[in-house]
Coordinates of C-alpha atoms in Angstrom, one line a residue:
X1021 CA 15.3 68.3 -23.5
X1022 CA 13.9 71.2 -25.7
X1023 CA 16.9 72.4 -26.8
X1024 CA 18.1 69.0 -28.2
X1025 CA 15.0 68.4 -29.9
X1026 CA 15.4 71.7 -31.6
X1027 CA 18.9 70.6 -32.8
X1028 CA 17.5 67.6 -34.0
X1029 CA 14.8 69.2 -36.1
X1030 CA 17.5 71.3 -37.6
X1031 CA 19.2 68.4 -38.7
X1032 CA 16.5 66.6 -40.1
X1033 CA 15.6 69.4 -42.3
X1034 CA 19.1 69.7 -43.4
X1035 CA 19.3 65.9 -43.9
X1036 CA 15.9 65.9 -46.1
X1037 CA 14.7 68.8 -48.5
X1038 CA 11.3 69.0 -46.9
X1039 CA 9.3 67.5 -44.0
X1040 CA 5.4 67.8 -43.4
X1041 CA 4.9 68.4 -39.8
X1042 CA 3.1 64.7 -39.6
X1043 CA 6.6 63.4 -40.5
X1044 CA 8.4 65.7 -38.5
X1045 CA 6.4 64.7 -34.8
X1046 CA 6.7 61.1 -35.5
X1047 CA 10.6 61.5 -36.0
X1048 CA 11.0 63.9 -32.6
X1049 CA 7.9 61.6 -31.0
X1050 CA 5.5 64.8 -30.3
X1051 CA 2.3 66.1 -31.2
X1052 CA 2.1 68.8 -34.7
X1053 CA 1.3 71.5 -32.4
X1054 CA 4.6 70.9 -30.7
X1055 CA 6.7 71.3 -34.3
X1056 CA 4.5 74.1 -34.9
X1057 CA 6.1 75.6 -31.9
X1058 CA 9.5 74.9 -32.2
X1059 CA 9.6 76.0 -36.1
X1060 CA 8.4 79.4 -35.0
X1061 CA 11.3 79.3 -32.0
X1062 CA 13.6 78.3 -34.6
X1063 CA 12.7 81.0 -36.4
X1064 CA 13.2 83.6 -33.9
X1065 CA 16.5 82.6 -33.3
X1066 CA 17.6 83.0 -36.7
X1067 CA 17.2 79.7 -38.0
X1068 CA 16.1 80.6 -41.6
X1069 CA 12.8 77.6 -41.2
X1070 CA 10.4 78.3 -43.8
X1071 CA 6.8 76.8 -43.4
X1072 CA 4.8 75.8 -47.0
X1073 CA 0.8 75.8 -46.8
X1074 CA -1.1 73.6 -48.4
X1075 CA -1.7 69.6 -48.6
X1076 CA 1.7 69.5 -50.2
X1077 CA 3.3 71.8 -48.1
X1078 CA 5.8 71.2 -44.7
X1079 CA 9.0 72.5 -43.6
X1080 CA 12.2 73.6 -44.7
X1081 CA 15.2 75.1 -44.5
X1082 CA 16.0 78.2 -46.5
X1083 CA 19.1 80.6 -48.0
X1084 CA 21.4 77.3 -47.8
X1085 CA 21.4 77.0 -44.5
X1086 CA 24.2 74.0 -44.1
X1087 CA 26.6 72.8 -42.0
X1088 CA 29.0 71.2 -44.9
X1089 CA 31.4 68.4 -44.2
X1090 CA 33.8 68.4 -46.7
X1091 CA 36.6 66.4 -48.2
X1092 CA 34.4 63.2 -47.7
X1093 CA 34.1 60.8 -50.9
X1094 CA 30.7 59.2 -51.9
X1095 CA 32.7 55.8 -51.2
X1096 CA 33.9 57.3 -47.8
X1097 CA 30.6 58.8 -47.3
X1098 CA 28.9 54.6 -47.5
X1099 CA 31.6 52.8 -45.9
X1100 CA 31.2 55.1 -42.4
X1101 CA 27.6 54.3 -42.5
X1102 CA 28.6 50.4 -43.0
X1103 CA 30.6 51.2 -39.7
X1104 CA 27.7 50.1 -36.9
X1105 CA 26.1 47.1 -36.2
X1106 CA 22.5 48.4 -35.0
X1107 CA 21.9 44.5 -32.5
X1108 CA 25.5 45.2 -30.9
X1109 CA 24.3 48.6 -30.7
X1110 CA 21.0 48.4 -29.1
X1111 CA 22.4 45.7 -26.9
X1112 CA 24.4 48.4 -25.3
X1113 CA 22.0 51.1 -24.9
X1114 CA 23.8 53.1 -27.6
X1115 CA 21.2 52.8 -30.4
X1116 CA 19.8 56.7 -29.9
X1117 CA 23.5 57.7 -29.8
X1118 CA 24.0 56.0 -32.8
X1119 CA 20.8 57.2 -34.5
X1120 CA 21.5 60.6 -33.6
X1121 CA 25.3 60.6 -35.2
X1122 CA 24.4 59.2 -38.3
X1123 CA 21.6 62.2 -38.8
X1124 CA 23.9 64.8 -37.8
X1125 CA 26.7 63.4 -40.9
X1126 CA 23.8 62.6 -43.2
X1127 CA 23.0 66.5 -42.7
X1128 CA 26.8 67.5 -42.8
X1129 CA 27.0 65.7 -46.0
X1130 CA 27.0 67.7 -49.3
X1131 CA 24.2 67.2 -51.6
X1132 CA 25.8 64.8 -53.7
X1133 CA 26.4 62.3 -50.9
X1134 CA 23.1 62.9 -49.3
X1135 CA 21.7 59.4 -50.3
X1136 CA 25.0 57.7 -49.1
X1137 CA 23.5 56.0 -45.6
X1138 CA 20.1 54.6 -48.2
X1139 CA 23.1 53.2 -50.6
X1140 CA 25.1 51.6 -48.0
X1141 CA 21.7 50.4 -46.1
X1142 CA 20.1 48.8 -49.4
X1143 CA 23.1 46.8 -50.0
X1144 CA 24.6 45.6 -46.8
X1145 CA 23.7 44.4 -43.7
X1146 CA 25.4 42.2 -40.9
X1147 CA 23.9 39.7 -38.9
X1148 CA 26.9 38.8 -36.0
X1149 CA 24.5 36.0 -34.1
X1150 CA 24.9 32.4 -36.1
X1151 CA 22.1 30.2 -37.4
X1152 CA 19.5 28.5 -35.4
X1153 CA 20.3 30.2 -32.0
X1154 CA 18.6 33.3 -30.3
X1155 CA 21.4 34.8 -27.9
X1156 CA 19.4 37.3 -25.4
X1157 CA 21.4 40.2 -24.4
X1158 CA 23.8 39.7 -21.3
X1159 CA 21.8 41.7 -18.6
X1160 CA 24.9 43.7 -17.1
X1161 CA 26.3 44.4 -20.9
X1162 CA 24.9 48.7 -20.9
X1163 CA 27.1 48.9 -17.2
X1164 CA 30.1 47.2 -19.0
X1165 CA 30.2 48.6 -21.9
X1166 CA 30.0 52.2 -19.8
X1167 CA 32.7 51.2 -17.7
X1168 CA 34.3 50.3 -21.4
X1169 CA 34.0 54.1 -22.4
X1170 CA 35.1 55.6 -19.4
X1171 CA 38.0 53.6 -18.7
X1172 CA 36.7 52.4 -15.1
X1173 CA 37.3 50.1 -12.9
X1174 CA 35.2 47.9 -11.8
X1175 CA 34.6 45.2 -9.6
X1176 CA 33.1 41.8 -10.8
X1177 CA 31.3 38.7 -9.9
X1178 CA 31.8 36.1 -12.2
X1179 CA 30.3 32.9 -12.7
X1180 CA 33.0 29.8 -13.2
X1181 CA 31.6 26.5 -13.7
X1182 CA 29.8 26.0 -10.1
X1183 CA 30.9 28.6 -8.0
X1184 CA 31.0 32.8 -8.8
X1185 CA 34.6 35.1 -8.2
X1186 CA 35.2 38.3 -7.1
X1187 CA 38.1 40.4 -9.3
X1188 CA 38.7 43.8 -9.9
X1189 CA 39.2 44.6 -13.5
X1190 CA 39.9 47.3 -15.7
X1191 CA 37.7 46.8 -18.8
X1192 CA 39.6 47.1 -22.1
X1193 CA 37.4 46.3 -25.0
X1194 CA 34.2 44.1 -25.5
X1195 CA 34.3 41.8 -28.8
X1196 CA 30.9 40.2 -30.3
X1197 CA 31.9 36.8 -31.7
X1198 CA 28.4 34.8 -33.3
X1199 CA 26.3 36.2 -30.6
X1200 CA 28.2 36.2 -27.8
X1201 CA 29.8 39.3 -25.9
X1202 CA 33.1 38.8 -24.7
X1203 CA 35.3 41.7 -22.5
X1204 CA 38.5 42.0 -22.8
X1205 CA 40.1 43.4 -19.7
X1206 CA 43.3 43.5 -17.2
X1207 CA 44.0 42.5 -14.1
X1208 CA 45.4 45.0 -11.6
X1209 CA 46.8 42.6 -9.3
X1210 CA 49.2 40.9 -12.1
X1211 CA 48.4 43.2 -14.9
X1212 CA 47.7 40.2 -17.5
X1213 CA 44.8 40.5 -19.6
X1214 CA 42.2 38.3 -19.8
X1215 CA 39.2 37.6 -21.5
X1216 CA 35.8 37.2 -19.9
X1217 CA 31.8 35.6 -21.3
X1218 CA 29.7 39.1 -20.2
X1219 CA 26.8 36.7 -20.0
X1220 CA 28.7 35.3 -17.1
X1221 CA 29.0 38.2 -14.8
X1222 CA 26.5 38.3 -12.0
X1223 CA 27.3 41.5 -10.5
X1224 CA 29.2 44.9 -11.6
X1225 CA 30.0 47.3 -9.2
X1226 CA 32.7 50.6 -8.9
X1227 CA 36.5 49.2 -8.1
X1228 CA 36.9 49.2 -4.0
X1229 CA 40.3 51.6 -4.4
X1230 CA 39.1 55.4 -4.6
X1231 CA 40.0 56.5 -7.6
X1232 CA 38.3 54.3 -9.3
X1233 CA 39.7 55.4 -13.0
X1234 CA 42.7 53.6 -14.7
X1235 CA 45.6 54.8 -17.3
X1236 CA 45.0 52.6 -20.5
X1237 CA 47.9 51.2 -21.8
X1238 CA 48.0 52.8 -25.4
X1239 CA 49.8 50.3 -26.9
X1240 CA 47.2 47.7 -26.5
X1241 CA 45.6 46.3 -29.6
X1242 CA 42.2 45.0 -29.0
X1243 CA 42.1 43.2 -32.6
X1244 CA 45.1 42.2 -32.6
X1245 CA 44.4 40.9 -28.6
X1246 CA 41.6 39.1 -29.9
X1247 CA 43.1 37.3 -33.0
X1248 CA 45.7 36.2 -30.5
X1249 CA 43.7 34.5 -27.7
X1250 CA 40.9 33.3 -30.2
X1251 CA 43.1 31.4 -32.1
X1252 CA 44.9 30.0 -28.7
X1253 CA 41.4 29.0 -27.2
X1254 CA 40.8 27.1 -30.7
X1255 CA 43.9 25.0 -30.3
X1256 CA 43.6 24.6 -26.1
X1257 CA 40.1 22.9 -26.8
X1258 CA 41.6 20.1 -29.2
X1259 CA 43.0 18.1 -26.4
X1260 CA 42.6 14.7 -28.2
X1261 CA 42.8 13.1 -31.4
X1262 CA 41.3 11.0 -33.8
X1263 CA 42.8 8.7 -36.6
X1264 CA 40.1 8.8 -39.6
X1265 CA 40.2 7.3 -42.9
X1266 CA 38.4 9.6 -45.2
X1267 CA 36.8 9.4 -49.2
X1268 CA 37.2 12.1 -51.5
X1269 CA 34.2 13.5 -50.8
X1270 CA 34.6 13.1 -46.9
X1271 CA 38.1 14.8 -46.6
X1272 CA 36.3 17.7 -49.2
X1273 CA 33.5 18.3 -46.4
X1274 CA 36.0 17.5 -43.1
X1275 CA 36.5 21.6 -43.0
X1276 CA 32.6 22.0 -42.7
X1277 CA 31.9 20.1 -39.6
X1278 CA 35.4 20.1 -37.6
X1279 CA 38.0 22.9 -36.4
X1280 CA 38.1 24.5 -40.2
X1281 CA 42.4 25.0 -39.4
X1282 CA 42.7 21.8 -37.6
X1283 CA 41.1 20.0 -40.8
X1284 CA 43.0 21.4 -43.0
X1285 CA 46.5 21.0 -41.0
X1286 CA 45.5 17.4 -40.9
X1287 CA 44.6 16.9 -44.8
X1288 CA 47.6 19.2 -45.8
X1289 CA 50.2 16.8 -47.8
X1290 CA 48.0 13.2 -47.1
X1291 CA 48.4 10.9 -49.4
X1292 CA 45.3 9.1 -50.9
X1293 CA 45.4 5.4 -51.6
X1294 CA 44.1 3.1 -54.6
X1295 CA 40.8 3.9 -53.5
X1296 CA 41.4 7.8 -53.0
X1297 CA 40.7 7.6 -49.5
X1298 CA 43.2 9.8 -47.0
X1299 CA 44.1 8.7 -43.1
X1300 CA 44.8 11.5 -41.3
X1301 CA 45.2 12.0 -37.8
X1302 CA 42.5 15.2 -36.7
X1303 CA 42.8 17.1 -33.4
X1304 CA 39.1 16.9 -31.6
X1305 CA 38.0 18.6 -28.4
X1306 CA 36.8 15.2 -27.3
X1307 CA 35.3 12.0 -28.2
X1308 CA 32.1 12.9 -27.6
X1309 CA 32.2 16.2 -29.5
X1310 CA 33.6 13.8 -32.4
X1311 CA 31.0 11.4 -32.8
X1312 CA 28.8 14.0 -33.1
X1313 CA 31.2 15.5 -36.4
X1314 CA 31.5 12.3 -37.6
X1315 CA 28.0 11.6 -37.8
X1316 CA 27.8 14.5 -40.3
X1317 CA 29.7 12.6 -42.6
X1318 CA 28.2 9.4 -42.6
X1319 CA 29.8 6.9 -44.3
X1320 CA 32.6 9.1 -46.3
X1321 CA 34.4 8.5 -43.2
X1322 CA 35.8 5.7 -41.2
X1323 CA 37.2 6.0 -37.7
X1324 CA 40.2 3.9 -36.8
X1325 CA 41.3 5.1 -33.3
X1326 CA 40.4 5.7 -30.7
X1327 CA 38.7 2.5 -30.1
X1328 CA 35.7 4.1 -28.1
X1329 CA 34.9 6.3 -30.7
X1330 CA 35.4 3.1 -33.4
X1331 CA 32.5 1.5 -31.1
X1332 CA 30.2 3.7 -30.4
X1333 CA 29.4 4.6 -34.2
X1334 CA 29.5 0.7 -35.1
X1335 CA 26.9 0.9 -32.9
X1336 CA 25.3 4.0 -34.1
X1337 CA 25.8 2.3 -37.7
X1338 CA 24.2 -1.1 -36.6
X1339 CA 21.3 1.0 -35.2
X1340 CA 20.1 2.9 -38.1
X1341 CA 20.6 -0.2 -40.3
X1342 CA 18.5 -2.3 -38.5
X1343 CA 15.8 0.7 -38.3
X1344 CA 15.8 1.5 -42.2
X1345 CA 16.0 -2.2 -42.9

């Protein structure tokens, strides 16, 4: 424990030019007695630390004392600290890993590039969850993502609609898509890969086999995985359709509250009438799920089939006339 705390209070003083011994205990979470100690340990084992007295004063390293990574652009230098997303991070207990990484290459760094991780921080940041909707953490997603890093496998409960599975799987790769953890694994028994909701596991255990380690396939793509079955779950949930006669400014905001690609398959080549209004025939998950869309766009949009849908927002219309009447 000591001897990592040490290494870290190298770094830091590489990382920075000086460090008051205030600023020094709050980073390594000790008391200033404690840095007083390990500067003078340092010192003794050859670590050129150098202590200034005074109200101005602190600690610092002396005679260039530098570990230099080299070869590294300044746009290089920001774009690896763009590289982590500190939520995903945290979520699976990696944040002090990640914390510690970027210190050591921010004290690597030549001097030039020193202020590359304060560029890249001041000007972008990413924010995976969407709008409007807090997404807790999926309890088991530290034991996944382990299994993730050490190519193990495991055996799973899993929750499906009313009643849990058991499978063994060998974890691939996990994917964050607007909040929500997905893994990415394969299946011994058929060796197919599928693609599981972590929220959704119940229990995570080691593979019943003994060795419970598996050969990963080095060919797999995990982006290119995920691209794949992303863009087949979007067209496996648009099991029915919908025949809609749209205004100008209703087939200009279709995109934003349907399917972006199915909207714009469907209002690719359409041709508008006298009155500039499109009828195009739109794949929707459901009827339900399409009253809903075509609520957003009020009266820029008429339905024409399916009847039930037709109804229910004559209906809906009728309503909110006679209200605001």
């Amino acid at each position: 424990m000591r001897a990592a705390r040490l290494i870290k209070m190298v770094l830091l003083l590489q990382a920075r030019a000086s460090m008051t011994a205030g600023e020094l205990a709050a980073e390594l979470e000790v008391s200033e007695r404690t840095i007083t100690r390990d500067a003078q340990a340092l010192s003794e084992a050859g670590v050129p630390v150098y202590a200034d007295r005074g109200r101005a004063g602190g600690y610092r390293l002396i005679g260039g004392y530098r570990t230099r990574l080299t070869g590294l652009a300044r746009s290089e230098a920001e774009a690896l600290f763009l590289s982590g997303v500190p939520g995903a991070l945290r979520e699976m207990g990696l944040e002090d890993a990640a914390s510690a990484a970027r210190l050591k290459v921010s004290a690597a760094l030549l001097p030039s590039l020193s202020d590359a991780s304060q560029n890249a921080a001041q000007r972008f940041h990413l924010d995976a969850p969407g709008w409007f909707k807090e997404t807790p953490a999926p309890e088991l997603l530290p034991a996944v993502a382990d299994a993730v890093w050490d190519d193990r496998r495991v055996l799973a409960r899993y929750r499906r609609q009313d009643s849990e599975v058991e499978r063994e799987l060998e974890p691939y790769g996990l994917v964050l898509k607007a909040g929500v953890w997905y893994l990415c694994a394969r299946v011994p028994d058929t060796g197919s890969f599928r693609v599981y909701r972590v929220d959704r596991f119940t229990a995570l255990s080691s593979a019943a086999s003994g060795d419970d380690r598996f050969v990963r396939d080095e060919e797999f793509d995990l982006p290119g995985f995920w691209e794949e079955r992303a863009a087949q779950f979007a067209r496996a949930i648009l099991r029915d359709e919908a025949v809609l006669r749209l205004s100008p400014d209703g087939a200009r905001q279709l995109p934003y509250v349907t399917d972006r690609a199915a909207a714009h398959e469907a209002l690719d080549g359409a041709e508008p009438d006298e009155r500039g209004r499109v009828t195009v025939t739109l794949p929707v998950e459901s009827p339900a799920v399409a009253y809903t869309q075509m609520l957003a766009l009020g009266p820029e949009v008429e339905v024409l089939e399916p009847p039930e849908l037709r109804e229910r927002l004559a209906a809906t219309a009728a309503r909110m006339a006679e209200l605001y009447r």
